[in-house]
Amino acid sequence: MKRRHQVVLFAVLLLSLTILSPSFDFRGSQHNEGRNQEKDTYPGTSFRSEDTHAPLNIVVAMSKKEFAAFQKLAKEVAASRYIEVNVRNVKPEEFKDVLDEEFSLGDNGDIILLDSEQVQYYARKGYLVPLNGTTLSKSLGDTAAELRGMTEWNGYQWGLPFDFDPYVFAASASLLNKAGVQGLPQTRHQWSKLIKTSQTEGTPLIAINIDDIYGAGAWMNYLTPGMGPDQILNISSSSRIIELQEGISLLNELRPQIMTLSADPVLSASDYKVKTPMFVSTLSRILQADETAEGQGTFKSPLPLQSLQAVEARSLVITSGSVEVDAASRWIEGMTAAAVQRNWHKQTKRLPAGKQWNEQEAKNVDGHYGTVQNQSWFSKNFSPLQWAESRVIILRFKKQVHHVLTGEINAAQYVSSIQKAYTP
């Protein structure tokens, strides 16, 4: 064979080998070493290394001050776990509408900090990922059972409890001593003694934020019998009817002694001094007010506290549209770590969801304010399902609660309007 033909054949052979070999690269071995071999072998798979994950999109609804603290912690946790996050704050009054619209469009981000009572609603619609099969399963067991029950549906956990804020009923110890009442009032007779003492001093007895329907309803259910809309609807037997009449009488007696505000009784008071000896608030607002007083204390005398039926609770959820479930789980795990939770409580005064934290903080509050011994932030008969149903009923009869507390209707009219209007 002539030499020229040999050269042509060799060139053809070399070209054929180049075309047939997918790993041949003229740019050298250094380039090939940096390539993702798994992706080369299975070009149809969607594989991303740790450093190519898209940022997690997190949605919350908070005040500006609270959001600043949350965003800082969120980014610190993300950095420690080699994750990027974008945190977006939505106005609380627009939160549900924004979420519903974004879920319907499939543009709902990766993680949402939801009010715990809303978790089941979105889980039923198929918008959330169950956390049992994620790395968060262990973290779930470390949270308070009462809070965990609020995020459970169909045998699965759909949210990891993050924090909560209990409503409390507070009373000045000096008032209780003057009235000769040991501890917070429990009976009609004790309430009557406090009312007389308040009348003698010429000041209202109790202050309530009329715009905070859950706090108002929780206090009304503290009365004996419970006078919140949900409790009124539970009274059916003849023996309970007699109790209801006693509750109507007590509420009528208390009504002239109630100061209704459009703001929290603690935070709205001038110089952080409560204008009435008794009030309803959340624990975080009381702790914040005392801290703002720069160690001098908000209250002139000890302040016995009693936890009420209601709590404001929030949980972190992962959306079903997220393609970063593993990264989302690792970030949530970091946000619920003990050190981060301590930092969050220090800045916001909201209680972390961990079981040990609940017990420790109850002791701290008891030592500082003199709460009822063996304080629990949850009712003994606390049922997450009943609690959620109660909130729905209280919200439905918000107008009636507002009218009776402001004196526009009497207690009997209040009870009658609820019983007549209610259809399950």
Short mmCIF file of C-alpha atoms in Angstrom, two decimals:
data_model
loop_
_atom_site.label_atom_id
_atom_site.label_comp_id
_atom_site.label_asym_id
_atom_site.label_seq_id
_atom_site.Cartn_x
_atom_site.Cartn_y
_atom_site.Cartn_z
CA MET A 1 0.00 0.00 0.00
CA LYS A 2 1.32 3.37 -0.86
CA ARG A 3 2.40 5.63 2.01
CA ARG A 4 -0.15 8.33 1.06
CA HIS A 5 -3.01 5.81 1.36
CA GLN A 6 -1.69 4.71 4.76
CA VAL A 7 -1.81 8.30 6.03
CA VAL A 8 -5.40 8.74 4.82
CA LEU A 9 -6.54 5.49 6.44
CA PHE A 10 -4.88 6.45 9.73
CA ALA A 11 -6.62 9.83 9.69
CA VAL A 12 -10.00 8.19 9.04
CA LEU A 13 -9.41 5.71 11.88
CA LEU A 14 -8.45 8.51 14.30
CA LEU A 15 -11.54 10.51 13.37
CA SER A 16 -13.77 7.46 13.91
CA LEU A 17 -12.32 6.83 17.35
CA THR A 18 -12.86 10.48 18.28
CA ILE A 19 -16.53 10.36 17.29
CA LEU A 20 -17.23 7.04 19.02
CA SER A 21 -15.54 7.90 22.33
CA PRO A 22 -17.70 10.23 24.55
CA SER A 23 -14.89 10.64 27.06
CA PHE A 24 -12.27 11.87 24.59
CA ASP A 25 -11.62 15.54 25.10
CA PHE A 26 -9.01 17.62 23.39
CA ARG A 27 -8.91 19.99 26.35
CA GLY A 28 -6.90 17.50 28.40
CA SER A 29 -7.21 15.32 31.50
CA GLN A 30 -7.46 18.28 33.89
CA HIS A 31 -10.81 19.27 32.40
CA ASN A 32 -12.13 15.70 32.55
CA GLU A 33 -11.25 15.38 36.25
CA GLY A 34 -13.48 18.34 37.08
CA ARG A 35 -16.48 16.94 35.26
CA ASN A 36 -19.37 15.22 37.07
CA GLN A 37 -18.94 11.57 36.07
CA GLU A 38 -22.42 10.59 37.32
CA LYS A 39 -24.03 13.26 35.18
CA ASP A 40 -21.94 12.21 32.16
CA THR A 41 -22.99 8.58 32.60
CA TYR A 42 -26.67 9.42 33.17
CA PRO A 43 -27.24 12.64 31.25
CA GLY A 44 -31.00 12.50 31.88
CA THR A 45 -30.69 12.75 35.69
CA SER A 46 -31.01 16.02 37.61
CA PHE A 47 -27.97 16.05 39.88
CA ARG A 48 -26.59 19.06 41.71
CA SER A 49 -23.61 19.13 44.01
CA GLU A 50 -23.76 20.85 47.41
CA ASP A 51 -22.35 24.08 46.04
CA THR A 52 -24.91 24.38 43.25
CA HIS A 53 -28.10 24.20 45.33
CA ALA A 54 -30.54 27.01 44.65
CA PRO A 55 -31.20 29.30 47.66
CA LEU A 56 -34.05 28.22 49.93
CA ASN A 57 -36.98 30.61 49.77
CA ILE A 58 -38.51 31.18 53.22
CA VAL A 59 -41.74 33.09 53.84
CA VAL A 60 -42.82 34.56 57.20
CA ALA A 61 -45.25 37.15 58.56
CA MET A 62 -43.74 39.28 61.33
CA SER A 63 -43.29 42.78 62.66
CA LYS A 64 -40.26 44.62 61.29
CA LYS A 65 -38.35 44.24 64.54
CA GLU A 66 -39.04 40.54 64.84
CA PHE A 67 -38.24 39.95 61.18
CA ALA A 68 -34.84 41.61 61.51
CA ALA A 69 -33.94 39.18 64.30
CA PHE A 70 -35.33 36.18 62.42
CA GLN A 71 -33.56 37.02 59.17
CA LYS A 72 -30.22 37.41 60.94
CA LEU A 73 -30.56 34.03 62.65
CA ALA A 74 -31.81 32.40 59.46
CA LYS A 75 -28.74 33.49 57.50
CA GLU A 76 -26.36 32.50 60.30
CA VAL A 77 -27.86 29.01 60.47
CA ALA A 78 -27.78 28.72 56.68
CA ALA A 79 -24.12 29.71 56.53
CA SER A 80 -23.20 27.14 59.19
CA ARG A 81 -24.84 24.44 57.08
CA TYR A 82 -23.54 25.63 53.72
CA ILE A 83 -26.99 26.66 52.53
CA GLU A 84 -28.19 29.92 51.00
CA VAL A 85 -31.54 31.39 52.02
CA ASN A 86 -33.81 34.19 50.89
CA VAL A 87 -36.23 35.28 53.62
CA ARG A 88 -39.35 37.23 52.65
CA ASN A 89 -41.64 39.01 55.09
CA VAL A 90 -45.35 39.42 54.32
CA LYS A 91 -47.72 41.71 56.19
CA PRO A 92 -49.58 39.56 58.77
CA GLU A 93 -53.00 40.78 57.60
CA GLU A 94 -52.17 39.73 54.02
CA PHE A 95 -50.38 36.48 54.84
CA LYS A 96 -53.14 33.94 54.20
CA ASP A 97 -54.26 35.57 50.96
CA VAL A 98 -50.68 35.68 49.67
CA LEU A 99 -50.08 32.03 50.58
CA ASP A 100 -53.32 30.83 49.01
CA GLU A 101 -52.55 32.67 45.79
CA GLU A 102 -48.97 31.42 45.59
CA PHE A 103 -49.95 27.83 46.38
CA SER A 104 -52.55 27.93 43.61
CA LEU A 105 -49.86 29.14 41.18
CA GLY A 106 -47.26 26.64 42.39
CA ASP A 107 -44.94 29.47 43.39
CA ASN A 108 -44.80 29.03 47.14
CA GLY A 109 -41.10 28.76 47.97
CA ASP A 110 -39.54 26.05 50.13
CA ILE A 111 -40.28 26.83 53.78
CA ILE A 112 -43.06 28.77 55.53
CA LEU A 113 -43.41 29.78 59.15
CA LEU A 114 -47.12 29.11 59.63
CA ASP A 115 -49.51 29.71 62.50
CA SER A 116 -49.78 26.18 63.86
CA GLU A 117 -53.55 26.02 63.56
CA GLN A 118 -53.18 26.57 59.81
CA VAL A 119 -50.88 23.58 59.25
CA GLN A 120 -53.67 21.01 58.94
CA TYR A 121 -55.53 23.25 56.49
CA TYR A 122 -52.61 23.33 54.05
CA ALA A 123 -51.69 19.68 54.65
CA ARG A 124 -55.19 18.58 53.63
CA LYS A 125 -54.80 20.47 50.38
CA GLY A 126 -51.61 18.59 49.56
CA TYR A 127 -49.39 21.67 49.82
CA LEU A 128 -46.97 20.36 52.47
CA VAL A 129 -44.38 17.61 52.87
CA PRO A 130 -44.83 15.17 55.81
CA LEU A 131 -41.79 15.46 58.06
CA ASN A 132 -41.80 11.91 59.45
CA GLY A 133 -39.62 10.61 56.60
CA THR A 134 -37.12 13.46 56.77
CA THR A 135 -34.15 14.04 59.05
CA LEU A 136 -36.48 16.09 61.26
CA SER A 137 -38.20 13.02 62.72
CA LYS A 138 -35.96 13.08 65.82
CA SER A 139 -36.40 16.82 66.31
CA LEU A 140 -40.18 16.34 66.35
CA GLY A 141 -39.91 14.17 69.45
CA ASP A 142 -38.08 16.93 71.33
CA THR A 143 -40.99 19.40 71.03
CA ALA A 144 -43.94 19.84 73.39
CA ALA A 145 -46.62 17.23 72.73
CA GLU A 146 -49.37 19.86 72.88
CA LEU A 147 -47.74 21.88 70.10
CA ARG A 148 -46.92 18.79 68.08
CA GLY A 149 -50.54 17.71 68.18
CA MET A 150 -51.53 20.92 66.38
CA THR A 151 -49.43 20.00 63.35
CA GLU A 152 -50.55 16.36 63.08
CA TRP A 153 -53.00 15.09 60.50
CA ASN A 154 -53.77 11.68 59.03
CA GLY A 155 -51.08 10.04 61.13
CA TYR A 156 -48.28 12.32 59.93
CA GLN A 157 -46.51 15.43 61.23
CA TRP A 158 -46.66 18.27 58.74
CA GLY A 159 -44.84 20.97 60.66
CA LEU A 160 -42.08 21.31 63.25
CA PRO A 161 -43.20 23.52 66.17
CA PHE A 162 -40.91 26.54 66.34
CA ASP A 163 -42.18 28.86 69.07
CA PHE A 164 -45.29 29.87 70.98
CA ASP A 165 -46.62 32.63 73.21
CA PRO A 166 -49.16 31.83 75.95
CA TYR A 167 -51.89 34.23 77.00
CA VAL A 168 -51.82 35.01 80.70
CA PHE A 169 -54.11 36.63 83.22
CA ALA A 170 -52.21 38.86 85.65
CA ALA A 171 -53.19 40.53 88.91
CA SER A 172 -51.36 42.85 91.26
CA ALA A 173 -50.50 41.08 94.50
CA SER A 174 -51.35 44.25 96.43
CA LEU A 175 -54.90 44.19 95.09
CA LEU A 176 -55.35 40.54 96.03
CA ASN A 177 -54.07 41.27 99.54
CA LYS A 178 -56.37 44.26 100.01
CA ALA A 179 -59.35 42.19 98.91
CA GLY A 180 -58.34 39.29 101.14
CA VAL A 181 -58.13 36.91 98.19
CA GLN A 182 -55.53 34.17 98.21
CA GLY A 183 -54.24 33.78 94.68
CA LEU A 184 -56.08 34.63 91.49
CA PRO A 185 -59.89 34.59 91.74
CA GLN A 186 -61.61 31.28 91.07
CA THR A 187 -65.09 31.75 92.52
CA ARG A 188 -67.93 34.25 92.27
CA HIS A 189 -67.36 35.26 95.89
CA GLN A 190 -63.69 36.07 95.25
CA TRP A 191 -64.56 38.11 92.17
CA SER A 192 -67.14 40.09 94.17
CA LYS A 193 -64.53 40.97 96.82
CA LEU A 194 -62.14 42.21 94.13
CA ILE A 195 -64.87 44.27 92.48
CA LYS A 196 -65.71 45.98 95.78
CA THR A 197 -62.03 46.77 96.42
CA SER A 198 -61.67 48.23 92.93
CA GLN A 199 -64.81 50.35 93.37
CA THR A 200 -63.47 51.68 96.66
CA GLU A 201 -60.28 52.79 94.94
CA GLY A 202 -62.21 54.27 92.02
CA THR A 203 -60.34 52.44 89.24
CA PRO A 204 -61.40 49.81 86.70
CA LEU A 205 -60.54 46.27 87.74
CA ILE A 206 -59.30 44.67 84.52
CA ALA A 207 -57.94 45.81 81.13
CA ILE A 208 -58.45 43.79 77.93
CA ASN A 209 -57.35 44.41 74.35
CA ILE A 210 -60.71 44.28 72.59
CA ASP A 211 -59.04 43.77 69.21
CA ASP A 212 -57.27 40.61 70.39
CA ILE A 213 -60.23 38.27 70.17
CA TYR A 214 -58.30 35.19 71.27
CA GLY A 215 -57.01 36.85 74.42
CA ALA A 216 -60.48 38.19 75.25
CA GLY A 217 -62.08 34.81 74.61
CA ALA A 218 -59.45 33.02 76.70
CA TRP A 219 -60.12 35.29 79.67
CA MET A 220 -63.89 34.82 79.36
CA ASN A 221 -63.35 31.08 79.49
CA TYR A 222 -61.31 31.56 82.65
CA LEU A 223 -64.52 32.61 84.41
CA THR A 224 -66.64 29.90 86.05
CA PRO A 225 -68.32 28.59 84.02
CA GLY A 226 -66.46 29.44 80.82
CA MET A 227 -68.21 32.32 79.07
CA GLY A 228 -66.37 32.26 75.74
CA PRO A 229 -68.54 31.45 72.71
CA ASP A 230 -67.14 27.92 72.40
CA GLN A 231 -67.91 27.08 76.03
CA ILE A 232 -71.39 28.54 75.89
CA LEU A 233 -72.23 26.25 72.98
CA ASN A 234 -71.06 23.21 75.00
CA ILE A 235 -73.63 23.80 77.73
CA SER A 236 -76.72 21.66 77.17
CA SER A 237 -77.73 19.78 80.32
CA SER A 238 -80.09 21.30 82.90
CA SER A 239 -77.36 21.33 85.56
CA ARG A 240 -75.06 23.29 83.29
CA ILE A 241 -77.89 25.72 82.48
CA ILE A 242 -77.90 26.70 86.15
CA GLU A 243 -74.14 27.29 85.96
CA LEU A 244 -74.65 29.37 82.84
CA GLN A 245 -77.07 31.63 84.70
CA GLU A 246 -74.43 32.14 87.38
CA GLY A 247 -71.89 32.98 84.66
CA ILE A 248 -74.29 35.53 83.16
CA SER A 249 -74.73 37.15 86.55
CA LEU A 250 -70.95 37.30 87.14
CA LEU A 251 -70.24 38.76 83.70
CA ASN A 252 -72.88 41.46 84.24
CA GLU A 253 -71.29 42.32 87.58
CA LEU A 254 -67.81 42.49 86.06
CA ARG A 255 -68.75 44.43 82.92
CA PRO A 256 -68.63 47.98 84.45
CA GLN A 257 -65.16 47.16 85.83
CA ILE A 258 -63.65 46.20 82.45
CA MET A 259 -61.47 48.70 80.58
CA THR A 260 -61.38 47.84 76.87
CA LEU A 261 -58.42 49.04 74.80
CA SER A 262 -57.37 48.82 71.17
CA ALA A 263 -53.85 47.87 72.14
CA ASP A 264 -52.13 45.55 74.57
CA PRO A 265 -52.73 46.69 78.18
CA VAL A 266 -49.02 46.42 79.03
CA LEU A 267 -47.45 48.05 75.99
CA SER A 268 -50.03 50.82 75.72
CA ALA A 269 -49.67 51.98 79.33
CA SER A 270 -47.68 55.17 79.85
CA ASP A 271 -44.20 54.56 81.27
CA TYR A 272 -44.98 50.83 81.09
CA LYS A 273 -47.16 51.00 84.17
CA VAL A 274 -50.43 49.09 83.97
CA LYS A 275 -53.42 51.37 84.57
CA THR A 276 -55.52 48.59 86.06
CA PRO A 277 -54.52 46.02 88.70
CA MET A 278 -55.57 43.10 86.48
CA PHE A 279 -55.03 42.56 82.76
CA VAL A 280 -54.83 39.99 79.97
CA SER A 281 -51.74 39.86 77.76
CA THR A 282 -49.27 37.44 76.25
CA LEU A 283 -46.24 36.41 78.25
CA SER A 284 -43.80 37.83 75.68
CA ARG A 285 -45.28 41.33 75.99
CA ILE A 286 -44.95 41.27 79.76
CA LEU A 287 -41.31 40.13 79.52
CA GLN A 288 -40.59 42.77 76.86
CA ALA A 289 -42.14 45.51 78.96
CA ASP A 290 -40.01 44.58 81.95
CA GLU A 291 -36.86 44.48 79.84
CA THR A 292 -37.65 47.92 78.36
CA ALA A 293 -37.87 49.25 81.92
CA GLU A 294 -34.10 48.57 82.08
CA GLY A 295 -34.15 46.38 85.14
CA GLN A 296 -36.33 48.69 87.22
CA GLY A 297 -39.35 46.44 86.74
CA THR A 298 -42.66 47.33 85.18
CA PHE A 299 -44.76 46.53 88.21
CA LYS A 300 -44.60 48.06 91.67
CA SER A 301 -45.56 44.79 93.38
CA PRO A 302 -45.34 41.08 92.61
CA LEU A 303 -47.49 40.04 89.68
CA PRO A 304 -49.08 36.60 89.98
CA LEU A 305 -49.76 35.12 86.54
CA GLN A 306 -52.15 32.43 85.39
CA SER A 307 -51.85 30.85 81.95
CA LEU A 308 -55.06 30.91 79.97
CA GLN A 309 -56.51 28.49 77.47
CA ALA A 310 -55.12 30.12 74.33
CA VAL A 311 -51.63 30.23 72.88
CA GLU A 312 -50.14 31.75 69.75
CA ALA A 313 -48.03 28.99 68.18
CA ARG A 314 -45.98 28.82 64.98
CA SER A 315 -44.44 25.92 63.07
CA LEU A 316 -41.98 25.55 60.22
CA VAL A 317 -43.30 23.59 57.22
CA ILE A 318 -41.76 22.41 53.94
CA THR A 319 -43.87 22.93 50.85
CA SER A 320 -44.63 20.07 48.47
CA GLY A 321 -43.29 22.16 45.58
CA SER A 322 -39.80 22.35 47.08
CA VAL A 323 -36.99 20.52 45.24
CA GLU A 324 -34.67 21.15 48.19
CA VAL A 325 -36.32 19.03 50.90
CA ASP A 326 -33.01 17.77 52.30
CA ALA A 327 -31.50 21.26 52.52
CA ALA A 328 -34.76 22.61 53.96
CA SER A 329 -34.74 19.89 56.64
CA ARG A 330 -31.15 20.67 57.60
CA TRP A 331 -31.90 24.39 57.88
CA ILE A 332 -35.01 23.79 60.03
CA GLU A 333 -32.98 21.46 62.21
CA GLY A 334 -30.48 24.25 62.74
CA MET A 335 -33.18 26.82 63.55
CA THR A 336 -34.59 24.58 66.29
CA ALA A 337 -31.22 23.81 67.88
CA ALA A 338 -30.95 24.76 71.55
CA ALA A 339 -28.46 27.62 71.08
CA VAL A 340 -30.52 29.24 68.31
CA GLN A 341 -33.74 28.84 70.30
CA ARG A 342 -32.15 30.53 73.32
CA ASN A 343 -31.06 33.41 71.11
CA TRP A 344 -34.55 33.68 69.60
CA HIS A 345 -36.19 33.75 73.04
CA LYS A 346 -33.74 36.38 74.24
CA GLN A 347 -34.63 38.68 71.34
CA THR A 348 -38.39 38.09 71.06
CA LYS A 349 -39.41 36.62 74.45
CA ARG A 350 -41.48 34.02 72.64
CA LEU A 351 -41.06 30.56 74.12
CA PRO A 352 -39.22 27.89 72.12
CA ALA A 353 -41.17 24.73 71.37
CA GLY A 354 -38.74 22.35 73.08
CA LYS A 355 -40.05 20.38 76.07
CA GLN A 356 -37.10 21.19 78.32
CA TRP A 357 -37.39 24.88 77.51
CA ASN A 358 -41.03 24.92 78.58
CA GLU A 359 -40.24 23.48 81.98
CA GLN A 360 -37.23 25.73 82.56
CA GLU A 361 -38.98 28.92 81.49
CA ALA A 362 -41.99 28.11 83.67
CA LYS A 363 -39.61 27.96 86.65
CA ASN A 364 -37.95 31.24 85.64
CA VAL A 365 -41.27 33.06 85.30
CA ASP A 366 -42.52 31.61 88.58
CA GLY A 367 -39.41 32.83 90.37
CA HIS A 368 -39.70 36.33 88.90
CA TYR A 369 -43.44 36.96 89.04
CA GLY A 370 -44.88 34.47 91.48
CA THR A 371 -47.07 32.46 89.16
CA VAL A 372 -49.41 29.70 90.19
CA GLN A 373 -47.25 26.78 91.35
CA ASN A 374 -46.60 23.96 88.89
CA GLN A 375 -47.49 26.34 86.09
CA SER A 376 -48.17 24.81 82.71
CA TRP A 377 -48.61 26.89 79.58
CA PHE A 378 -51.36 24.56 78.42
CA SER A 379 -54.73 23.71 79.90
CA LYS A 380 -54.92 20.34 81.66
CA ASN A 381 -57.60 19.32 79.20
CA PHE A 382 -55.77 20.81 76.25
CA SER A 383 -56.73 19.14 72.99
CA PRO A 384 -55.17 20.50 69.79
CA LEU A 385 -58.27 19.63 67.79
CA GLN A 386 -60.65 21.28 70.28
CA TRP A 387 -58.33 24.27 70.53
CA ALA A 388 -58.44 24.77 66.77
CA GLU A 389 -62.23 24.41 66.74
CA SER A 390 -62.52 26.89 69.61
CA ARG A 391 -60.54 29.49 67.68
CA VAL A 392 -62.88 29.12 64.71
CA ILE A 393 -65.95 29.60 66.92
CA ILE A 394 -64.46 32.55 68.82
CA LEU A 395 -63.52 34.25 65.55
CA ARG A 396 -67.04 33.64 64.20
CA PHE A 397 -68.60 35.40 67.19
CA LYS A 398 -66.06 38.19 67.45
CA LYS A 399 -68.76 40.84 67.16
CA GLN A 400 -70.77 39.43 70.08
CA VAL A 401 -67.67 39.25 72.30
CA HIS A 402 -66.81 42.83 71.41
CA HIS A 403 -70.33 44.05 72.20
CA VAL A 404 -70.62 42.39 75.59
CA LEU A 405 -67.18 43.54 76.77
CA THR A 406 -67.84 47.13 75.71
CA GLY A 407 -71.28 47.12 77.35
CA GLU A 408 -73.33 47.43 74.16
CA ILE A 409 -75.29 44.33 75.17
CA ASN A 410 -75.70 42.57 78.52
CA ALA A 411 -74.52 39.05 79.28
CA ALA A 412 -77.93 37.45 78.72
CA GLN A 413 -78.23 39.06 75.29
CA TYR A 414 -74.70 37.93 74.49
CA VAL A 415 -75.48 34.29 75.34
CA SER A 416 -78.81 34.35 73.51
CA SER A 417 -77.29 35.85 70.34
CA ILE A 418 -74.70 33.07 70.17
CA GLN A 419 -77.14 30.25 70.81
CA LYS A 420 -79.61 31.53 68.22
CA ALA A 421 -77.03 32.24 65.52
CA TYR A 422 -75.04 29.04 65.77
CA THR A 423 -75.50 26.31 63.19
CA PRO A 424 -72.80 23.59 63.19
#
